[in-house]
């Protein structure tokens, strides 16, 4: 029990990372959490709650927390924890987080993150974009203080900053994939099917297995570690080669559900199963309408308005397509979702959050294109997962996306997004025949797990 994991907002990618670390560290860690509700209150008050609830132990060596927690407050309130090696992980940063109106930005959230960085021993970001957008915004942000402003905070914080991409546990999704996507896997990875199982070419004695990922580890290609030192300029890890499904087996829990799921979405679960069954048994896959997925949180920073405007424009032109709108909804749902669902009508295949990972990955595997219209993204787990499931990504040419995806998958304006989707609606075979020109393996736990283990074992300030 040497590693103390603290998550003040235990939901979404924050939960995904903590669950993965807890699973890998097993008995060598203890996890303390707060539910993923009322984010603003968690950011303000979580330190006081954890002061009272984190069990005392002489065995702790490392404290690992996300940047939602005010680490400075906790270290002061619990001196025993302040003495540990403190690792702060940024899923997102408040200095570059979009707000609906400039005056709505609460100075305290960004200020808390700066304080947390000052007391942390190691500050880790899930992308170079996240790191640079935070560090280079500190000076301008501190100018909001009327007078007696602190100086040179970026110079103090930068030396302890590093980039370590979010580690994705890629499951075996071969059982969900339509025929043309399986064919792509064979071409990319040198895998051939044998009935319902798979084996590597050149290894006729290899034991047959449905766990496609376990058979398809690409040992001949050395992937980038995903770790880099903070530099004055943007530090970007370049990925080469084609994607490779990974060795990690699926860890799927049918009963897994988020506390933040909106009840109004539950009615759509049977709708998904019914529609996907019809698709699988219907027309030849190359003749079906284009299937577009949008797997993001139902909040304004993901810009659902732009996405639905583009889809409705496609519908006005009577172009055939289907859409699956996935992702979590929280207490306040933008009005555009109910309006768009009604307007899109029969084009909707699925609408709502899927708590079952099996259902979620099946929906992604049946989709052709995955779209992001985000105004905020510091990594984008859902987009990476969708590409792993064989979707063609379309992302803004901004934020973290140029760091993650090759240029051909980026668009600059909503009009460009519309034109790309318009072409795909007319010729869905284009995306179904396409081989993704980036990779996903560099973002896998198989590639990054060793770096996380080093992070949680090294001494303070030690280079990884």
Tab-separated table of C-alpha atoms in Angstrom:
chain	number	residue	atom	x	y	z
A	1	UNK	CA	0.000	0.000	0.000
A	2	UNK	CA	2.798	2.406	-0.934
A	3	UNK	CA	0.843	4.443	-3.524
A	4	UNK	CA	-2.023	6.707	-2.512
A	5	UNK	CA	-4.371	7.454	-5.442
A	6	UNK	CA	-6.727	10.421	-4.963
A	7	UNK	CA	-9.417	11.389	-7.463
A	8	UNK	CA	-11.737	14.259	-6.594
A	9	UNK	CA	-13.868	13.750	-9.715
A	10	UNK	CA	-14.220	9.989	-10.157
A	11	UNK	CA	-15.874	9.748	-13.571
A	12	UNK	CA	-15.064	9.578	-17.285
A	13	UNK	CA	-11.375	9.460	-18.161
A	14	UNK	CA	-10.458	10.357	-14.559
A	15	UNK	CA	-12.131	7.155	-13.366
A	16	UNK	CA	-10.724	5.172	-16.275
A	17	UNK	CA	-7.143	6.077	-15.348
A	18	UNK	CA	-7.546	5.451	-11.620
A	19	UNK	CA	-9.229	2.085	-12.212
A	20	UNK	CA	-6.419	1.066	-14.537
A	21	UNK	CA	-3.704	2.082	-12.073
A	22	UNK	CA	-5.495	0.354	-9.209
A	23	UNK	CA	-5.861	-2.803	-11.274
A	24	UNK	CA	-2.182	-2.808	-12.191
A	25	UNK	CA	-0.825	-1.873	-8.770
A	26	UNK	CA	-3.292	-4.155	-6.962
A	27	UNK	CA	-2.444	-4.400	-3.231
A	28	UNK	CA	0.319	-1.780	-3.503
A	29	UNK	CA	-2.157	1.117	-3.603
A	30	UNK	CA	-5.198	2.601	-1.936
A	31	UNK	CA	-7.764	4.635	-3.884
A	32	UNK	CA	-9.771	7.517	-2.384
A	33	UNK	CA	-12.437	9.186	-4.512
A	34	UNK	CA	-15.348	11.572	-4.718
A	35	UNK	CA	-18.184	11.037	-7.242
A	36	UNK	CA	-18.217	12.841	-10.592
A	37	UNK	CA	-20.908	15.352	-9.659
A	38	UNK	CA	-20.830	19.130	-9.173
A	39	UNK	CA	-17.279	19.581	-10.451
A	40	UNK	CA	-16.971	23.160	-9.201
A	41	UNK	CA	-17.653	22.147	-5.624
A	42	UNK	CA	-15.200	19.247	-5.816
A	43	UNK	CA	-12.474	21.604	-7.050
A	44	UNK	CA	-13.187	24.013	-4.204
A	45	UNK	CA	-13.645	21.654	-1.250
A	46	UNK	CA	-12.188	18.197	-1.969
A	47	UNK	CA	-8.979	18.810	-0.004
A	48	UNK	CA	-10.889	19.334	3.222
A	49	UNK	CA	-12.910	16.163	2.635
A	50	UNK	CA	-9.816	14.066	1.935
A	51	UNK	CA	-8.067	15.541	4.987
A	52	UNK	CA	-10.662	13.731	7.086
A	53	UNK	CA	-11.159	10.572	5.039
A	54	UNK	CA	-7.757	9.490	3.701
A	55	UNK	CA	-6.527	6.792	6.095
A	56	UNK	CA	-3.217	7.409	7.795
A	57	UNK	CA	-0.430	5.002	6.952
A	58	UNK	CA	3.324	4.860	7.438
A	59	UNK	CA	3.589	2.847	4.220
A	60	UNK	CA	2.717	5.614	1.758
A	61	UNK	CA	5.562	6.725	-0.493
A	62	UNK	CA	3.754	8.275	-3.473
A	63	UNK	CA	0.666	10.472	-3.731
A	64	UNK	CA	-0.883	10.510	-7.226
A	65	UNK	CA	-3.805	12.861	-7.850
A	66	UNK	CA	-5.523	14.603	-10.739
A	67	UNK	CA	-5.442	18.385	-10.965
A	68	UNK	CA	-9.056	18.717	-9.817
A	69	UNK	CA	-7.695	18.425	-6.278
A	70	UNK	CA	-6.097	21.488	-4.667
A	71	UNK	CA	-2.896	19.678	-3.724
A	72	UNK	CA	-1.489	22.679	-1.862
A	73	UNK	CA	-4.440	22.684	0.529
A	74	UNK	CA	-4.238	18.956	1.157
A	75	UNK	CA	-0.477	19.065	1.781
A	76	UNK	CA	-0.999	21.824	4.343
A	77	UNK	CA	-3.976	20.138	6.008
A	78	UNK	CA	-2.246	16.742	6.148
A	79	UNK	CA	1.499	17.236	6.745
A	80	UNK	CA	2.007	13.460	6.643
A	81	UNK	CA	0.838	13.471	2.998
A	82	UNK	CA	2.798	16.618	2.195
A	83	UNK	CA	6.028	14.725	2.893
A	84	UNK	CA	5.317	12.134	0.177
A	85	UNK	CA	6.472	12.309	-3.419
A	86	UNK	CA	3.534	14.143	-4.952
A	87	UNK	CA	2.577	13.483	-8.593
A	88	UNK	CA	-0.053	15.730	-10.165
A	89	UNK	CA	-1.753	14.526	-13.368
A	90	UNK	CA	-3.491	17.003	-15.690
A	91	UNK	CA	-6.381	15.589	-17.732
A	92	UNK	CA	-7.308	19.192	-18.543
A	93	UNK	CA	-6.196	22.625	-17.410
A	94	UNK	CA	-8.290	25.568	-16.349
A	95	UNK	CA	-6.097	28.206	-17.973
A	96	UNK	CA	-7.082	27.020	-21.455
A	97	UNK	CA	-10.554	25.701	-20.644
A	98	UNK	CA	-13.277	27.397	-22.728
A	99	UNK	CA	-16.066	29.309	-21.020
A	100	UNK	CA	-19.288	30.494	-22.598
A	101	UNK	CA	-18.543	34.104	-21.658
A	102	UNK	CA	-15.198	35.625	-20.685
A	103	UNK	CA	-16.528	37.051	-17.427
A	104	UNK	CA	-17.693	33.591	-16.348
A	105	UNK	CA	-14.155	32.293	-15.837
A	106	UNK	CA	-13.561	31.774	-12.126
A	107	UNK	CA	-10.018	32.843	-11.279
A	108	UNK	CA	-9.838	30.415	-8.373
A	109	UNK	CA	-9.816	27.203	-10.442
A	110	UNK	CA	-6.768	28.134	-12.492
A	111	UNK	CA	-5.093	29.613	-9.419
A	112	UNK	CA	-5.632	26.339	-7.534
A	113	UNK	CA	-3.910	24.398	-10.320
A	114	UNK	CA	-0.919	26.745	-10.252
A	115	UNK	CA	-0.620	26.298	-6.474
A	116	UNK	CA	-0.862	22.525	-6.885
A	117	UNK	CA	1.981	22.576	-9.419
A	118	UNK	CA	4.167	24.571	-7.033
A	119	UNK	CA	3.863	21.969	-4.260
A	120	UNK	CA	3.997	18.894	-6.537
A	121	UNK	CA	7.265	17.068	-7.148
A	122	UNK	CA	6.280	15.906	-10.639
A	123	UNK	CA	3.622	17.460	-12.875
A	124	UNK	CA	2.371	15.208	-15.669
A	125	UNK	CA	0.220	16.210	-18.633
A	126	UNK	CA	-1.710	13.889	-20.955
A	127	UNK	CA	-0.456	15.734	-24.061
A	128	UNK	CA	2.108	18.308	-25.123
A	129	UNK	CA	-0.748	20.628	-26.060
A	130	UNK	CA	-2.116	20.409	-22.527
A	131	UNK	CA	1.285	21.148	-21.024
A	132	UNK	CA	2.194	24.066	-23.294
A	133	UNK	CA	-1.244	25.687	-23.200
A	134	UNK	CA	-1.042	25.664	-19.409
A	135	UNK	CA	2.546	26.796	-18.944
A	136	UNK	CA	2.450	29.565	-21.548
A	137	UNK	CA	-0.816	30.939	-20.125
A	138	UNK	CA	0.418	31.365	-16.550
A	139	UNK	CA	1.919	34.819	-17.109
A	140	UNK	CA	-1.191	36.263	-18.767
A	141	UNK	CA	-3.449	34.601	-16.204
A	142	UNK	CA	-1.590	36.084	-13.247
A	143	UNK	CA	-1.995	39.568	-14.746
A	144	UNK	CA	-5.632	39.335	-13.671
A	145	UNK	CA	-4.358	40.048	-10.153
A	146	UNK	CA	-4.740	43.818	-9.651
A	147	UNK	CA	-1.317	44.395	-8.054
A	148	UNK	CA	1.620	42.735	-6.265
A	149	UNK	CA	1.664	39.934	-8.784
A	150	UNK	CA	3.988	36.936	-8.309
A	151	UNK	CA	6.649	36.556	-10.995
A	152	UNK	CA	8.409	33.809	-12.975
A	153	UNK	CA	5.988	31.053	-12.022
A	154	UNK	CA	6.351	29.335	-15.397
A	155	UNK	CA	10.120	29.113	-14.878
A	156	UNK	CA	9.567	27.538	-11.461
A	157	UNK	CA	6.974	25.012	-12.644
A	158	UNK	CA	8.285	24.005	-16.091
A	159	UNK	CA	11.329	21.964	-14.935
A	160	UNK	CA	9.070	19.528	-13.080
A	161	UNK	CA	6.662	19.064	-16.022
A	162	UNK	CA	6.511	16.070	-18.352
A	163	UNK	CA	4.145	14.621	-20.949
A	164	UNK	CA	2.808	11.120	-20.467
A	165	UNK	CA	-0.096	10.258	-22.733
A	166	UNK	CA	-3.287	8.867	-21.279
A	167	UNK	CA	-2.979	5.049	-21.289
A	168	UNK	CA	-5.881	3.327	-23.031
A	169	UNK	CA	-6.700	-0.296	-22.310
A	170	UNK	CA	-7.742	-1.515	-25.747
A	171	UNK	CA	-10.015	-4.580	-25.559
A	172	UNK	CA	-10.492	-7.276	-28.171
A	173	UNK	CA	-13.232	-5.866	-30.397
A	174	UNK	CA	-12.967	-8.347	-33.259
A	175	UNK	CA	-16.289	-9.968	-32.364
A	176	UNK	CA	-18.054	-6.650	-32.939
A	177	UNK	CA	-16.444	-5.726	-36.235
A	178	UNK	CA	-18.192	-6.006	-39.620
A	179	UNK	CA	-16.461	-7.994	-42.346
A	180	UNK	CA	-14.715	-5.103	-44.069
A	181	UNK	CA	-13.076	-3.918	-40.824
A	182	UNK	CA	-11.813	-7.408	-40.061
A	183	UNK	CA	-10.325	-7.524	-43.533
A	184	UNK	CA	-8.457	-4.313	-42.747
A	185	UNK	CA	-7.061	-5.845	-39.579
A	186	UNK	CA	-5.741	-8.758	-41.593
A	187	UNK	CA	-4.006	-6.464	-44.072
A	188	UNK	CA	-2.511	-4.190	-41.447
A	189	UNK	CA	-1.365	-6.821	-38.975
A	190	UNK	CA	-0.619	-9.882	-41.088
A	191	UNK	CA	-3.414	-11.854	-39.450
A	192	UNK	CA	-5.582	-14.407	-41.159
A	193	UNK	CA	-8.842	-15.881	-40.010
A	194	UNK	CA	-9.439	-19.547	-39.415
A	195	UNK	CA	-13.154	-20.004	-39.069
A	196	UNK	CA	-14.221	-17.803	-36.171
A	197	UNK	CA	-10.707	-17.638	-34.715
A	198	UNK	CA	-7.486	-15.927	-35.783
A	199	UNK	CA	-3.855	-16.930	-36.078
A	200	UNK	CA	-0.674	-15.207	-37.152
A	201	UNK	CA	0.596	-15.957	-40.617
A	202	UNK	CA	3.779	-17.984	-40.520
A	203	UNK	CA	2.831	-19.560	-37.194
A	204	UNK	CA	0.646	-22.517	-38.167
A	205	UNK	CA	1.013	-24.033	-34.725
A	206	UNK	CA	-0.192	-20.964	-32.926
A	207	UNK	CA	-3.110	-21.744	-30.664
A	208	UNK	CA	-6.375	-20.395	-31.999
A	209	UNK	CA	-7.972	-17.658	-29.941
A	210	UNK	CA	-10.806	-15.228	-30.165
A	211	UNK	CA	-8.736	-12.718	-28.244
A	212	UNK	CA	-7.456	-11.092	-31.396
A	213	UNK	CA	-5.405	-8.563	-29.500
A	214	UNK	CA	-3.394	-11.274	-27.767
A	215	UNK	CA	-2.395	-12.711	-31.128
A	216	UNK	CA	-1.589	-9.475	-32.850
A	217	UNK	CA	1.107	-7.767	-30.818
A	218	UNK	CA	3.458	-6.189	-33.294
A	219	UNK	CA	6.823	-7.070	-31.786
A	220	UNK	CA	8.822	-5.906	-34.797
A	221	UNK	CA	7.897	-2.261	-34.360
A	222	UNK	CA	9.271	-0.270	-31.445
A	223	UNK	CA	6.616	2.259	-30.448
A	224	UNK	CA	7.306	5.671	-29.031
A	225	UNK	CA	7.117	5.706	-25.250
A	226	UNK	CA	4.896	8.764	-25.160
A	227	UNK	CA	7.113	10.397	-22.524
A	228	UNK	CA	9.089	13.563	-23.138
A	229	UNK	CA	10.752	16.300	-21.149
A	230	UNK	CA	9.204	19.766	-20.995
A	231	UNK	CA	10.976	22.155	-23.373
A	232	UNK	CA	10.453	25.840	-24.133
A	233	UNK	CA	8.866	24.879	-27.451
A	234	UNK	CA	6.074	22.424	-28.089
A	235	UNK	CA	7.204	18.873	-27.371
A	236	UNK	CA	5.452	16.422	-29.625
A	237	UNK	CA	5.878	12.678	-29.900
A	238	UNK	CA	5.690	11.635	-33.537
A	239	UNK	CA	4.011	8.308	-34.216
A	240	UNK	CA	4.841	6.265	-37.258
A	241	UNK	CA	3.418	3.108	-38.691
A	242	UNK	CA	-0.059	1.639	-38.729
A	243	UNK	CA	-2.216	0.806	-35.722
A	244	UNK	CA	-1.747	-2.496	-33.978
A	245	UNK	CA	-4.300	-4.113	-31.647
A	246	UNK	CA	-2.691	-4.862	-28.350
A	247	UNK	CA	-1.996	-7.738	-26.016
A	248	UNK	CA	-4.217	-6.606	-23.193
A	249	UNK	CA	-7.397	-8.732	-23.012
A	250	UNK	CA	-10.803	-7.169	-22.723
A	251	UNK	CA	-11.868	-6.256	-19.223
A	252	UNK	CA	-15.521	-5.554	-19.664
A	253	UNK	CA	-18.076	-5.146	-16.931
A	254	UNK	CA	-21.709	-5.327	-17.972
A	255	UNK	CA	-22.872	-3.731	-14.745
A	256	UNK	CA	-20.494	-0.787	-14.934
A	257	UNK	CA	-22.457	2.448	-14.846
A	258	UNK	CA	-21.640	6.057	-14.127
A	259	UNK	CA	-23.436	7.892	-11.367
A	260	UNK	CA	-23.778	10.814	-13.728
A	261	UNK	CA	-25.832	8.925	-16.313
A	262	UNK	CA	-28.992	10.777	-17.192
A	263	UNK	CA	-32.126	8.620	-16.747
A	264	UNK	CA	-33.677	9.926	-19.950
A	265	UNK	CA	-30.989	8.129	-21.934
A	266	UNK	CA	-31.827	4.668	-20.609
A	267	UNK	CA	-34.777	4.204	-22.955
A	268	UNK	CA	-32.410	4.120	-25.922
A	269	UNK	CA	-30.403	1.049	-24.922
A	270	UNK	CA	-32.802	-1.465	-26.514
A	271	UNK	CA	-33.083	0.874	-29.488
A	272	UNK	CA	-29.350	0.439	-30.082
A	273	UNK	CA	-29.389	-3.353	-29.903
A	274	UNK	CA	-32.379	-3.589	-32.226
A	275	UNK	CA	-30.908	-1.263	-34.817
A	276	UNK	CA	-27.464	-2.811	-34.799
A	277	UNK	CA	-28.999	-6.261	-35.245
A	278	UNK	CA	-30.926	-5.003	-38.246
A	279	UNK	CA	-27.779	-3.507	-39.721
A	280	UNK	CA	-25.807	-6.696	-39.286
A	281	UNK	CA	-28.479	-8.786	-40.982
A	282	UNK	CA	-29.424	-6.231	-43.610
A	283	UNK	CA	-27.857	-5.016	-46.800
A	284	UNK	CA	-24.249	-5.548	-47.742
A	285	UNK	CA	-22.049	-3.320	-45.588
A	286	UNK	CA	-20.728	-1.366	-48.559
A	287	UNK	CA	-24.292	-0.357	-49.524
A	288	UNK	CA	-25.492	0.831	-46.118
A	289	UNK	CA	-25.779	4.559	-45.405
A	290	UNK	CA	-22.808	6.233	-43.792
A	291	UNK	CA	-22.835	5.731	-40.024
A	292	UNK	CA	-21.488	8.719	-38.020
A	293	UNK	CA	-20.598	8.486	-34.316
A	294	UNK	CA	-20.300	11.348	-31.819
A	295	UNK	CA	-19.011	9.839	-28.514
A	296	UNK	CA	-18.544	12.924	-26.326
A	297	UNK	CA	-19.873	14.498	-23.129
A	298	UNK	CA	-23.142	16.323	-23.617
A	299	UNK	CA	-21.738	19.717	-22.667
A	300	UNK	CA	-21.117	23.043	-24.382
A	301	UNK	CA	-17.313	22.664	-24.607
A	302	UNK	CA	-17.783	19.739	-27.020
A	303	UNK	CA	-19.770	22.088	-29.305
A	304	UNK	CA	-22.727	19.824	-30.130
A	305	UNK	CA	-24.383	22.776	-31.879
A	306	UNK	CA	-21.853	22.710	-34.725
A	307	UNK	CA	-22.116	18.942	-35.065
A	308	UNK	CA	-25.895	18.929	-35.323
A	309	UNK	CA	-25.970	21.908	-37.692
A	310	UNK	CA	-23.748	19.956	-40.070
A	311	UNK	CA	-25.920	16.832	-39.807
A	312	UNK	CA	-29.120	18.777	-40.373
A	313	UNK	CA	-27.582	20.384	-43.438
A	314	UNK	CA	-26.826	16.882	-44.755
A	315	UNK	CA	-30.425	15.895	-44.060
A	316	UNK	CA	-31.748	18.993	-45.852
A	317	UNK	CA	-29.845	17.873	-48.927
A	318	UNK	CA	-31.475	14.430	-48.562
A	319	UNK	CA	-28.138	12.663	-48.161
A	320	UNK	CA	-28.423	9.234	-46.521
A	321	UNK	CA	-26.684	8.694	-43.174
A	322	UNK	CA	-27.161	7.221	-39.719
A	323	UNK	CA	-25.919	8.729	-36.470
A	324	UNK	CA	-25.101	7.368	-33.007
A	325	UNK	CA	-24.833	10.048	-30.337
A	326	UNK	CA	-22.998	8.503	-27.403
A	327	UNK	CA	-21.320	10.026	-24.355
A	328	UNK	CA	-22.391	10.978	-20.853
A	329	UNK	CA	-25.012	13.547	-19.935
A	330	UNK	CA	-24.879	15.409	-16.656
A	331	UNK	CA	-27.378	17.483	-14.687
A	332	UNK	CA	-27.720	20.241	-17.277
A	333	UNK	CA	-28.208	19.029	-20.850
A	334	UNK	CA	-27.961	21.625	-23.639
A	335	UNK	CA	-31.310	22.117	-25.375
A	336	UNK	CA	-29.770	21.294	-28.753
A	337	UNK	CA	-29.835	17.560	-27.965
A	338	UNK	CA	-33.600	17.205	-27.681
A	339	UNK	CA	-34.100	19.539	-30.642
A	340	UNK	CA	-31.641	17.635	-32.828
A	341	UNK	CA	-33.033	14.213	-31.925
A	342	UNK	CA	-36.466	15.288	-33.114
A	343	UNK	CA	-35.136	16.927	-36.274
A	344	UNK	CA	-32.909	13.986	-37.245
A	345	UNK	CA	-35.758	11.497	-36.868
A	346	UNK	CA	-35.142	8.147	-38.547
A	347	UNK	CA	-31.461	8.955	-39.112
A	348	UNK	CA	-30.815	8.235	-35.425
A	349	UNK	CA	-29.537	4.729	-34.667
A	350	UNK	CA	-28.697	5.358	-31.029
A	351	UNK	CA	-29.093	8.261	-28.630
A	352	UNK	CA	-27.509	8.251	-25.203
A	353	UNK	CA	-24.850	6.970	-22.856
A	354	UNK	CA	-23.978	3.269	-22.892
A	355	UNK	CA	-22.824	2.094	-19.445
A	356	UNK	CA	-21.904	-1.333	-20.839
A	357	UNK	CA	-18.447	-1.273	-22.424
A	358	UNK	CA	-19.515	-4.124	-24.712
A	359	UNK	CA	-22.405	-2.058	-26.081
A	360	UNK	CA	-20.204	1.014	-26.382
A	361	UNK	CA	-17.456	-0.685	-28.364
A	362	UNK	CA	-20.017	-2.492	-30.518
A	363	UNK	CA	-21.544	0.868	-31.451
A	364	UNK	CA	-18.108	2.234	-32.375
A	365	UNK	CA	-17.252	-0.849	-34.408
A	366	UNK	CA	-20.430	-0.488	-36.437
A	367	UNK	CA	-19.753	3.197	-37.172
A	368	UNK	CA	-17.828	4.423	-40.223
A	369	UNK	CA	-16.814	7.918	-39.143
A	370	UNK	CA	-16.195	9.457	-35.736
A	371	UNK	CA	-16.498	13.235	-35.463
A	372	UNK	CA	-15.235	15.756	-32.946
A	373	UNK	CA	-16.400	19.349	-32.928
A	374	UNK	CA	-14.774	20.111	-29.580
A	375	UNK	CA	-13.757	23.566	-28.446
A	376	UNK	CA	-11.881	21.871	-25.629
A	377	UNK	CA	-9.764	18.746	-25.864
A	378	UNK	CA	-6.483	17.927	-24.181
A	379	UNK	CA	-6.268	14.268	-25.277
A	380	UNK	CA	-9.522	12.693	-26.465
A	381	UNK	CA	-9.861	9.122	-25.232
A	382	UNK	CA	-13.143	8.569	-27.085
A	383	UNK	CA	-11.639	9.541	-30.446
A	384	UNK	CA	-8.653	7.234	-29.973
A	385	UNK	CA	-10.934	4.367	-28.957
A	386	UNK	CA	-13.134	4.954	-32.006
A	387	UNK	CA	-10.158	4.899	-34.369
A	388	UNK	CA	-9.022	1.660	-32.743
A	389	UNK	CA	-12.503	0.332	-33.582
A	390	UNK	CA	-11.957	1.161	-37.248
A	391	UNK	CA	-13.633	4.572	-37.508
A	392	UNK	CA	-12.369	7.294	-39.821
A	393	UNK	CA	-11.711	10.348	-37.597
A	394	UNK	CA	-12.659	13.915	-38.457
A	395	UNK	CA	-11.295	16.435	-35.940
A	396	UNK	CA	-10.718	20.191	-35.719
A	397	UNK	CA	-7.319	21.372	-36.870
A	398	UNK	CA	-6.716	22.780	-33.408
A	399	UNK	CA	-6.287	21.853	-29.749
A	400	UNK	CA	-4.573	18.498	-29.229
A	401	UNK	CA	-5.729	16.906	-32.479
A	402	UNK	CA	-2.723	17.753	-34.723
A	403	UNK	CA	-0.579	16.051	-32.080
A	404	UNK	CA	-2.639	12.841	-32.172
A	405	UNK	CA	-3.946	12.510	-35.752
A	406	UNK	CA	-2.335	12.904	-39.215
A	407	UNK	CA	-3.254	16.027	-41.180
A	408	UNK	CA	-5.704	14.359	-43.565
A	409	UNK	CA	-8.129	13.729	-40.690
A	410	UNK	CA	-8.306	17.387	-39.644
A	411	UNK	CA	-10.683	20.129	-40.801
A	412	UNK	CA	-10.449	23.897	-40.277
A	413	UNK	CA	-14.081	25.060	-40.536
A	414	UNK	CA	-17.599	23.625	-40.138
A	415	UNK	CA	-17.982	24.007	-43.915
A	416	UNK	CA	-14.977	21.748	-44.464
A	417	UNK	CA	-16.493	19.197	-42.092
A	418	UNK	CA	-19.764	19.354	-44.027
A	419	UNK	CA	-18.008	18.820	-47.364
A	420	UNK	CA	-16.081	15.822	-46.050
A	421	UNK	CA	-19.224	14.207	-44.674
A	422	UNK	CA	-21.169	15.077	-47.816
A	423	UNK	CA	-18.626	13.198	-49.917
A	424	UNK	CA	-18.667	10.247	-47.528
A	425	UNK	CA	-22.490	10.139	-47.591
A	426	UNK	CA	-22.354	9.885	-51.378
A	427	UNK	CA	-19.522	7.341	-51.298
A	428	UNK	CA	-19.434	5.527	-47.926
A	429	UNK	CA	-17.200	2.895	-49.526
A	430	UNK	CA	-14.379	5.472	-49.422
A	431	UNK	CA	-14.098	5.312	-45.650
A	432	UNK	CA	-14.868	1.589	-45.491
A	433	UNK	CA	-11.927	0.832	-47.752
A	434	UNK	CA	-9.637	3.320	-46.053
A	435	UNK	CA	-6.668	2.190	-43.961
A	436	UNK	CA	-5.944	4.581	-41.104
A	437	UNK	CA	-2.571	6.244	-41.631
A	438	UNK	CA	-1.778	6.989	-38.002
A	439	UNK	CA	-1.518	4.634	-35.077
A	440	UNK	CA	-3.163	3.930	-31.756
A	441	UNK	CA	-0.603	1.581	-30.206
A	442	UNK	CA	1.481	4.444	-28.806
A	443	UNK	CA	-1.431	5.365	-26.546
A	444	UNK	CA	-1.926	1.878	-25.131
A	445	UNK	CA	-1.228	0.659	-21.626
A	446	UNK	CA	1.097	-1.877	-23.236
A	447	UNK	CA	3.263	1.015	-24.480
A	448	UNK	CA	2.864	3.396	-21.534
A	449	UNK	CA	2.453	1.112	-18.526
A	450	UNK	CA	6.183	0.916	-17.807
A	451	UNK	CA	6.428	4.710	-17.713
A	452	UNK	CA	3.575	4.941	-15.242
A	453	UNK	CA	5.202	2.291	-13.050
A	454	UNK	CA	8.441	4.295	-13.085
A	455	UNK	CA	6.531	7.454	-12.254
A	456	UNK	CA	4.991	5.777	-9.221
A	457	UNK	CA	8.263	4.271	-8.051
A	458	UNK	CA	10.931	6.911	-8.738
A	459	UNK	CA	12.243	9.318	-6.110
A	460	UNK	CA	11.115	12.958	-6.159
A	461	UNK	CA	12.455	15.011	-9.088
A	462	UNK	CA	14.119	11.951	-10.608
A	463	UNK	CA	14.106	11.856	-14.408
A	464	UNK	CA	12.011	9.040	-15.794
